[in-house]
Short mmCIF file of C-alpha atoms and ligand atoms in Angstrom, two decimals:
data_model
loop_
_atom_site.label_atom_id
_atom_site.label_comp_id
_atom_site.label_asym_id
_atom_site.label_seq_id
_atom_site.Cartn_x
_atom_site.Cartn_y
_atom_site.Cartn_z
CA MET A 1 -49.15 40.74 21.55
CA ALA A 2 -46.32 38.91 19.75
CA SER A 3 -45.64 40.28 16.26
CA GLU A 4 -46.39 37.97 13.33
CA LYS A 5 -45.15 38.12 9.75
CA HIS A 6 -46.12 35.82 6.90
CA PHE A 7 -44.02 34.85 3.89
CA LYS A 8 -44.68 32.37 1.10
CA TYR A 9 -41.09 31.09 1.40
CA VAL A 10 -38.80 31.20 4.41
CA ILE A 11 -35.15 30.16 4.47
CA LEU A 12 -34.11 29.48 8.06
CA GLY A 13 -30.38 30.22 8.37
CA GLY A 14 -28.33 32.85 6.59
CA GLY A 15 -25.19 31.02 5.48
CA VAL A 16 -23.86 29.62 2.23
CA ALA A 17 -26.89 27.51 1.30
CA ALA A 18 -29.27 30.39 2.09
CA GLY A 19 -27.42 32.80 -0.19
CA TYR A 20 -27.31 30.42 -3.14
CA ALA A 21 -30.96 29.49 -2.60
CA ALA A 22 -31.91 33.18 -2.65
CA ARG A 23 -30.12 33.65 -5.97
CA GLU A 24 -31.95 30.67 -7.44
CA PHE A 25 -35.29 31.97 -6.13
CA ALA A 26 -34.58 35.25 -7.92
CA LYS A 27 -33.75 33.36 -11.14
CA GLN A 28 -37.02 31.45 -10.84
CA GLY A 29 -38.94 34.72 -10.59
CA VAL A 30 -39.85 35.00 -6.92
CA LYS A 31 -42.00 38.08 -6.38
CA PRO A 32 -41.17 40.94 -3.97
CA GLY A 33 -42.35 40.17 -0.45
CA GLU A 34 -42.62 36.41 -0.98
CA LEU A 35 -39.24 35.31 0.40
CA ALA A 36 -37.47 35.95 3.71
CA ILE A 37 -34.13 34.77 5.08
CA ILE A 38 -34.03 34.56 8.87
CA SER A 39 -30.52 34.46 10.33
CA LYS A 40 -28.89 34.55 13.73
CA GLU A 41 -25.93 36.33 12.17
CA ALA A 42 -25.90 40.12 11.77
CA VAL A 43 -24.72 40.09 8.15
CA ALA A 44 -26.07 38.88 4.80
CA PRO A 45 -25.00 35.39 3.58
CA TYR A 46 -21.28 35.12 2.90
CA GLU A 47 -18.75 32.51 1.80
CA ARG A 48 -17.98 30.92 5.18
CA PRO A 49 -14.64 29.27 4.11
CA ALA A 50 -13.07 32.76 3.92
CA LEU A 51 -13.14 32.94 7.73
CA SER A 52 -10.29 30.46 8.17
CA LYS A 53 -8.30 31.79 5.23
CA GLY A 54 -8.17 35.39 3.91
CA TYR A 55 -9.97 36.76 6.99
CA LEU A 56 -6.96 35.87 9.17
CA PHE A 57 -4.20 37.21 6.90
CA PRO A 58 -1.84 39.59 8.75
CA THR A 59 -2.03 42.09 5.86
CA ASN A 60 -4.67 42.73 3.19
CA ALA A 61 -7.14 40.55 5.11
CA ALA A 62 -10.46 39.72 3.44
CA ARG A 63 -13.40 41.66 4.85
CA LEU A 64 -17.03 42.05 3.87
CA PRO A 65 -18.32 43.06 1.38
CA GLY A 66 -15.47 41.21 -0.37
CA PHE A 67 -16.80 37.68 0.21
CA TYR A 68 -20.57 37.83 0.19
CA VAL A 69 -22.11 34.92 -1.72
CA CYS A 70 -22.00 34.04 -4.61
CA VAL A 71 -18.45 35.23 -5.21
CA GLY A 72 -16.97 31.88 -4.08
CA SER A 73 -18.21 30.11 -7.20
CA GLY A 74 -17.32 32.98 -9.51
CA GLY A 75 -20.79 34.55 -9.45
CA GLU A 76 -22.13 38.03 -8.74
CA LYS A 77 -21.61 39.21 -5.15
CA LEU A 78 -25.00 39.44 -3.43
CA LEU A 79 -24.67 42.68 -1.45
CA PRO A 80 -27.39 43.54 1.09
CA GLU A 81 -28.84 45.92 -1.55
CA TRP A 82 -29.34 42.99 -3.93
CA TYR A 83 -31.86 41.46 -1.51
CA SER A 84 -33.78 44.72 -1.09
CA GLU A 85 -33.82 45.28 -4.87
CA LYS A 86 -35.38 41.82 -5.33
CA GLY A 87 -37.84 42.36 -2.47
CA ILE A 88 -36.24 39.53 -0.45
CA GLU A 89 -36.42 40.30 3.24
CA LEU A 90 -33.22 39.76 5.24
CA ILE A 91 -34.22 39.29 8.85
CA LEU A 92 -30.84 39.37 10.60
CA SER A 93 -29.66 39.05 14.23
CA THR A 94 -32.73 36.89 14.76
CA GLU A 95 -32.39 33.47 16.36
CA ILE A 96 -35.27 31.06 15.92
CA VAL A 97 -35.79 29.14 19.15
CA LYS A 98 -38.96 27.20 18.26
CA ALA A 99 -40.17 25.65 15.03
CA ASP A 100 -43.66 24.19 14.80
CA LEU A 101 -43.98 22.42 11.47
CA SER A 102 -47.65 21.54 12.05
CA THR A 103 -48.72 25.21 12.27
CA LYS A 104 -45.87 26.34 9.95
CA THR A 105 -44.65 28.82 12.54
CA LEU A 106 -41.14 29.84 13.60
CA THR A 107 -40.67 31.78 16.84
CA SER A 108 -37.67 33.99 17.53
CA ALA A 109 -35.82 34.48 20.83
CA ALA A 110 -37.47 37.91 21.03
CA GLY A 111 -40.93 36.28 20.73
CA ALA A 112 -41.73 37.26 17.10
CA ASN A 113 -43.62 34.69 15.01
CA PHE A 114 -42.96 34.00 11.32
CA THR A 115 -45.35 31.86 9.31
CA TYR A 116 -44.64 30.32 5.91
CA GLU A 117 -46.01 28.05 3.20
CA ILE A 118 -42.66 26.52 2.17
CA LEU A 119 -39.66 26.23 4.52
CA LEU A 120 -36.01 25.67 3.63
CA ILE A 121 -33.98 24.57 6.63
CA ALA A 122 -30.41 25.85 6.18
CA THR A 123 -29.19 26.05 9.76
CA GLY A 124 -25.77 24.50 9.04
CA SER A 125 -23.61 23.20 11.88
CA SER A 126 -22.37 24.42 15.23
CA VAL A 127 -18.92 23.73 16.65
CA ILE A 128 -18.36 21.11 19.31
CA LYS A 129 -16.93 22.87 22.37
CA LEU A 130 -14.65 21.40 25.01
CA THR A 131 -17.03 22.81 27.62
CA ASP A 132 -19.60 20.33 26.19
CA PHE A 133 -17.41 17.55 27.66
CA GLY A 134 -16.78 19.43 30.93
CA THR A 135 -13.03 19.68 30.19
CA GLN A 136 -11.45 21.41 33.18
CA GLY A 137 -10.73 25.13 32.56
CA ALA A 138 -12.28 25.01 29.07
CA ASP A 139 -14.28 28.19 29.77
CA SER A 140 -11.10 30.29 30.20
CA ASN A 141 -10.61 33.43 28.09
CA ASN A 142 -8.80 33.11 24.76
CA ILE A 143 -9.94 29.53 24.15
CA LEU A 144 -11.52 30.17 20.79
CA TYR A 145 -13.63 28.43 18.14
CA LEU A 146 -14.43 29.35 14.57
CA ARG A 147 -17.79 29.03 12.86
CA GLU A 148 -19.32 32.45 12.32
CA ILE A 149 -18.03 35.92 11.55
CA ASP A 150 -18.37 36.96 15.23
CA ASP A 151 -16.01 34.09 16.16
CA ALA A 152 -13.57 35.23 13.46
CA ASP A 153 -13.64 38.78 14.85
CA LYS A 154 -12.84 37.45 18.35
CA LEU A 155 -9.98 35.42 16.87
CA VAL A 156 -8.60 38.46 15.01
CA ALA A 157 -8.77 40.53 18.23
CA ALA A 158 -6.94 37.80 20.19
CA ILE A 159 -4.32 37.47 17.43
CA GLN A 160 -3.68 41.21 17.60
CA ALA A 161 -3.59 41.26 21.42
CA LYS A 162 -1.24 38.27 21.74
CA LYS A 163 0.89 38.68 18.59
CA GLY A 164 4.22 36.86 18.83
CA GLY A 165 2.95 34.67 21.66
CA LYS A 166 2.34 30.95 22.02
CA ALA A 167 -0.65 29.31 20.36
CA VAL A 168 -1.95 25.79 20.85
CA VAL A 169 -4.30 24.39 18.23
CA VAL A 170 -6.46 21.50 19.45
CA GLY A 171 -7.62 19.26 16.60
CA GLY A 172 -5.99 17.82 13.50
CA GLY A 173 -8.76 18.29 10.94
CA TYR A 174 -8.97 20.98 8.25
CA ILE A 175 -9.84 23.70 10.76
CA GLY A 176 -6.81 22.73 12.89
CA LEU A 177 -4.52 22.74 9.86
CA GLU A 178 -5.83 26.02 8.45
CA LEU A 179 -5.73 27.78 11.81
CA SER A 180 -2.22 26.54 12.58
CA ALA A 181 -1.08 28.03 9.27
CA ALA A 182 -2.95 31.29 9.96
CA LEU A 183 -1.45 31.61 13.44
CA LYS A 184 2.03 30.84 12.10
CA ILE A 185 1.85 33.60 9.48
CA ASN A 186 0.72 35.89 12.29
CA ASP A 187 4.07 35.15 14.04
CA PHE A 188 2.80 32.80 16.74
CA ASP A 189 4.82 29.91 18.12
CA VAL A 190 2.31 27.19 17.16
CA THR A 191 1.79 23.67 18.53
CA MET A 192 -0.90 21.41 17.10
CA VAL A 193 -2.30 18.60 19.28
CA PHE A 194 -4.56 15.77 18.19
CA PRO A 195 -5.25 12.20 19.32
CA GLU A 196 -5.14 10.46 15.95
CA PRO A 197 -1.96 8.95 14.44
CA TRP A 198 -1.94 11.55 11.60
CA CYS A 199 -3.75 14.71 10.55
CA MET A 200 -7.05 14.65 8.61
CA PRO A 201 -7.42 10.90 9.28
CA ARG A 202 -10.86 10.69 7.65
CA LEU A 203 -9.55 12.03 4.35
CA PHE A 204 -5.77 11.56 4.21
CA THR A 205 -3.82 8.33 3.97
CA ALA A 206 -0.74 8.09 6.21
CA ASP A 207 1.47 9.05 3.23
CA ILE A 208 -0.50 12.14 2.25
CA ALA A 209 -0.66 13.22 5.91
CA ALA A 210 3.11 12.71 6.25
CA PHE A 211 3.66 15.14 3.36
CA TYR A 212 1.54 17.85 5.00
CA GLU A 213 2.96 17.26 8.46
CA ALA A 214 6.52 17.61 7.08
CA TYR A 215 5.50 20.82 5.33
CA TYR A 216 4.05 22.27 8.55
CA THR A 217 7.05 21.13 10.59
CA ASN A 218 9.41 22.83 8.12
CA LYS A 219 7.43 26.04 8.61
CA GLY A 220 8.02 25.75 12.37
CA VAL A 221 4.68 24.29 13.51
CA LYS A 222 5.17 21.65 16.24
CA ILE A 223 2.87 18.63 15.95
CA LEU A 224 1.96 16.43 18.92
CA LYS A 225 0.00 13.32 17.91
CA GLY A 226 -1.69 10.60 19.90
CA THR A 227 -2.64 12.76 22.86
CA LEU A 228 -5.38 15.21 23.80
CA ALA A 229 -6.12 18.29 25.86
CA VAL A 230 -7.59 17.30 29.23
CA GLY A 231 -7.47 20.66 31.02
CA PHE A 232 -6.42 24.30 30.96
CA ASP A 233 -4.74 26.66 33.44
CA ALA A 234 -5.70 30.31 33.62
CA ASP A 235 -4.35 33.42 35.37
CA ALA A 236 -6.20 35.64 37.86
CA ASN A 237 -8.00 37.40 34.96
CA GLY A 238 -9.29 34.09 33.68
CA ASP A 239 -6.98 34.19 30.61
CA VAL A 240 -5.68 30.81 29.51
CA THR A 241 -1.98 30.25 30.30
CA ALA A 242 -1.44 26.53 29.67
CA VAL A 243 -2.88 23.41 28.08
CA LYS A 244 -2.60 20.15 30.00
CA LEU A 245 -2.33 17.02 27.85
CA LYS A 246 -3.36 13.49 28.68
CA ASP A 247 0.26 12.26 28.43
CA GLY A 248 1.24 14.69 31.21
CA THR A 249 2.79 17.38 28.95
CA VAL A 250 1.93 20.97 29.83
CA LEU A 251 2.09 23.51 26.99
CA GLU A 252 2.26 27.23 27.66
CA ALA A 253 -0.43 29.09 25.74
CA ASP A 254 -1.52 32.71 25.21
CA ILE A 255 -4.23 31.61 22.84
CA VAL A 256 -5.89 28.24 22.18
CA VAL A 257 -7.92 27.49 19.09
CA VAL A 258 -10.12 24.42 19.11
CA GLY A 259 -11.29 22.63 15.98
CA VAL A 260 -12.69 19.29 17.07
CA GLY A 261 -15.63 19.04 14.73
CA GLY A 262 -19.17 20.21 14.33
CA ARG A 263 -22.68 18.93 14.64
CA PRO A 264 -25.62 19.73 12.37
CA LEU A 265 -28.17 22.10 13.90
CA THR A 266 -31.29 19.96 13.77
CA THR A 267 -32.58 20.26 17.35
CA LEU A 268 -35.42 22.65 16.44
CA PHE A 269 -36.96 19.90 14.33
CA LYS A 270 -36.44 16.86 16.59
CA GLY A 271 -39.45 14.57 16.51
CA GLN A 272 -41.03 16.53 13.65
CA VAL A 273 -39.01 15.29 10.65
CA ALA A 274 -37.32 12.00 9.83
CA GLU A 275 -33.62 12.02 10.66
CA GLU A 276 -30.77 9.85 9.45
CA LYS A 277 -27.02 9.83 10.11
CA GLY A 278 -27.27 12.88 12.36
CA GLY A 279 -28.99 15.03 9.74
CA ILE A 280 -32.47 15.67 8.38
CA LYS A 281 -33.41 12.96 5.89
CA THR A 282 -34.39 14.20 2.43
CA ASP A 283 -35.19 12.84 -1.01
CA ALA A 284 -33.13 13.68 -4.09
CA SER A 285 -34.84 17.08 -4.29
CA PHE A 286 -33.95 17.84 -0.66
CA GLU A 287 -37.57 17.62 0.49
CA THR A 288 -37.89 16.21 4.01
CA SER A 289 -40.47 13.77 5.35
CA VAL A 290 -42.76 16.79 5.85
CA PRO A 291 -44.19 18.02 2.52
CA GLY A 292 -43.14 21.58 1.74
CA VAL A 293 -40.19 21.49 4.14
CA TYR A 294 -36.73 21.21 2.57
CA ALA A 295 -33.31 20.74 4.17
CA ILE A 296 -30.18 21.97 2.38
CA GLY A 297 -26.47 22.28 3.10
CA ASP A 298 -24.82 20.73 6.16
CA VAL A 299 -28.10 19.58 7.78
CA ALA A 300 -29.32 17.44 4.87
CA THR A 301 -28.85 13.66 4.74
CA PHE A 302 -29.65 12.96 1.11
CA PRO A 303 -29.36 10.08 -1.38
CA LEU A 304 -25.89 10.36 -2.87
CA LYS A 305 -26.14 8.59 -6.21
CA MET A 306 -22.40 7.93 -6.55
CA TYR A 307 -22.37 5.75 -3.40
CA ASN A 308 -25.99 4.61 -3.64
CA GLU A 309 -26.58 5.53 -0.02
CA LEU A 310 -27.77 8.36 2.21
CA ARG A 311 -24.98 10.76 3.13
CA ARG A 312 -24.56 14.04 4.97
CA VAL A 313 -21.88 16.30 3.52
CA GLU A 314 -20.24 19.32 5.16
CA HIS A 315 -18.81 20.94 2.07
CA VAL A 316 -19.31 24.36 0.62
CA ASP A 317 -19.92 23.07 -2.90
CA HIS A 318 -22.63 20.73 -1.64
CA SER A 319 -24.28 23.66 0.16
CA ARG A 320 -24.39 25.68 -3.01
CA LYS A 321 -25.64 22.84 -5.20
CA SER A 322 -28.22 21.45 -2.76
CA ALA A 323 -29.66 24.94 -2.39
CA GLU A 324 -29.94 25.43 -6.13
CA GLN A 325 -31.35 21.94 -6.62
CA ALA A 326 -34.06 22.35 -3.97
CA VAL A 327 -35.24 25.64 -5.44
CA LYS A 328 -34.83 24.77 -9.12
CA VAL A 329 -36.27 21.28 -9.31
CA TRP A 330 -39.21 21.54 -6.97
CA LEU A 331 -39.99 25.10 -5.98
CA SER A 332 -40.12 26.25 -9.57
CA PHE A 333 -43.35 24.23 -9.90
CA VAL A 334 -44.86 26.18 -7.03
CA ILE A 335 -43.77 29.60 -8.27
CA TYR A 336 -45.40 29.30 -11.71
C1 LIG B 1 -14.09 28.32 9.22
C2 LIG B 1 -14.66 27.41 8.20
C3 LIG B 1 -13.95 27.14 7.03
C4 LIG B 1 -14.47 26.28 6.08
N1 LIG B 1 -13.76 26.03 4.95
C5 LIG B 1 -14.26 25.20 4.02
C6 LIG B 1 -13.55 24.94 2.81
O1 LIG B 1 -12.42 25.43 2.61
N2 LIG B 1 -14.14 24.13 1.89
C7 LIG B 1 -15.36 23.55 2.09
O2 LIG B 1 -15.85 22.82 1.24
N3 LIG B 1 -16.07 23.79 3.23
C8 LIG B 1 -15.55 24.60 4.18
N4 LIG B 1 -16.25 24.83 5.32
C9 LIG B 1 -17.59 24.20 5.48
C10 LIG B 1 -18.65 25.05 4.78
O3 LIG B 1 -18.46 26.41 5.09
C11 LIG B 1 -20.02 24.58 5.22
O4 LIG B 1 -20.19 23.25 4.75
C12 LIG B 1 -21.13 25.49 4.67
O5 LIG B 1 -20.99 26.80 5.17
C13 LIG B 1 -22.50 24.94 5.06
O6 LIG B 1 -23.46 25.82 4.57
P1 LIG B 1 -24.89 25.92 5.29
O7 LIG B 1 -25.61 27.03 4.62
O8 LIG B 1 -25.47 24.59 5.42
O9 LIG B 1 -24.51 26.38 6.79
P2 LIG B 1 -23.82 27.71 7.27
O10 LIG B 1 -23.05 28.37 6.20
O11 LIG B 1 -23.12 27.37 8.53
O12 LIG B 1 -25.05 28.66 7.63
C14 LIG B 1 -25.94 28.35 8.68
C15 LIG B 1 -26.63 29.63 9.07
O13 LIG B 1 -27.77 29.34 9.87
C16 LIG B 1 -27.80 30.23 10.96
N5 LIG B 1 -28.60 29.62 12.02
C17 LIG B 1 -28.39 28.43 12.63
N6 LIG B 1 -29.34 28.19 13.55
C18 LIG B 1 -30.18 29.25 13.51
C19 LIG B 1 -31.35 29.60 14.24
N7 LIG B 1 -31.87 28.78 15.17
N8 LIG B 1 -31.95 30.77 13.97
C20 LIG B 1 -31.44 31.59 13.00
N9 LIG B 1 -30.34 31.32 12.29
C21 LIG B 1 -29.71 30.16 12.54
C22 LIG B 1 -26.35 30.42 11.30
O14 LIG B 1 -26.17 31.56 12.12
C23 LIG B 1 -25.76 30.58 9.91
O15 LIG B 1 -25.94 31.88 9.43
C24 LIG B 1 -15.74 25.68 6.29
C25 LIG B 1 -16.46 25.95 7.48
C26 LIG B 1 -15.92 26.79 8.42
C27 LIG B 1 -16.68 27.06 9.69
#
């Protein structure tokens, strides 16, 4: 028979929002055994932005336990022992593949069931892959993405294996910019490719982008704008050797890093909660259309007072604050 465990509170997802929510639960006096975090990742919640920065340094690279939450906002580092001391169960390496909000049951890939009274959805985003579009050769080896610590470890291994080689970075957003810089300081010959007229087009004006592009160019990063990767060549081992661009250019590559955006992980809840702008719709306290179910971090589409409209925000500070808000404002009523 499938195993079943019950918790008063479950946080689904073990990223930034989950870690900050756990700290707030502890502040609000959650009792041992009441709260569980269920995460696909094998490690306790950590500050995800470190993965594209200190984690990729050629020397003195950041490693856990150095960047567990809540160190990113100047708080105490929540080591795995912190959770056990508070009686908060960390259920790691556990992917939830089914969520039934009517019976308040989550089912893992291994068939275990978890029931709850209050659920916090903190599943974050997943990266968009070029294989999703059927781009020719996009499943070759050494075409890499970055979202979780496992991806960062693969990237570090490829950087070490191909050091001094040629790297192509696909995408001109913050991931593309940060990874181009990281590959450059790891002695790669780096080319960035993106279809827009300038980098970070959603955030930067042409002038601001020109400043950054000049800075990167001076550091030796080549920037190709207004074109995109339409295919990849690989050798007999399946390792990528070249990137084919829409304008006909072919770039040699030992390693390709793709940063073309993410999408919020809401599929488990399709048809069960109201959605808006690609995320799960919440009120100002991050409660969804289903009472007792909250959405925090990247997945939440919430009323942003400043703009007087519903917005979804992929930002680490929002993850921290939405988590604290959801626990503090509403769940504190339930705890006492
Ligand atoms: C490389 C990188 C660098 C970044 N740098 C910055 C930055 O400099 N500044 C900034 O503001 N933002 C940055 N961001 C964005 C920021 O990290 C995110 O906005 C933030 O992590 C979102 O927090 P979250 O808790 O909603 O999701 P996440 O931190 O992504 O956590 C989601 C968690 O849910 C788990 N999960 C998902 N689905 C399931 C499932 N079905 N079962 C079990 N577990 C599941 C995931 O494995 C993960 O542990 C960066 C993101 C990345 C990837």
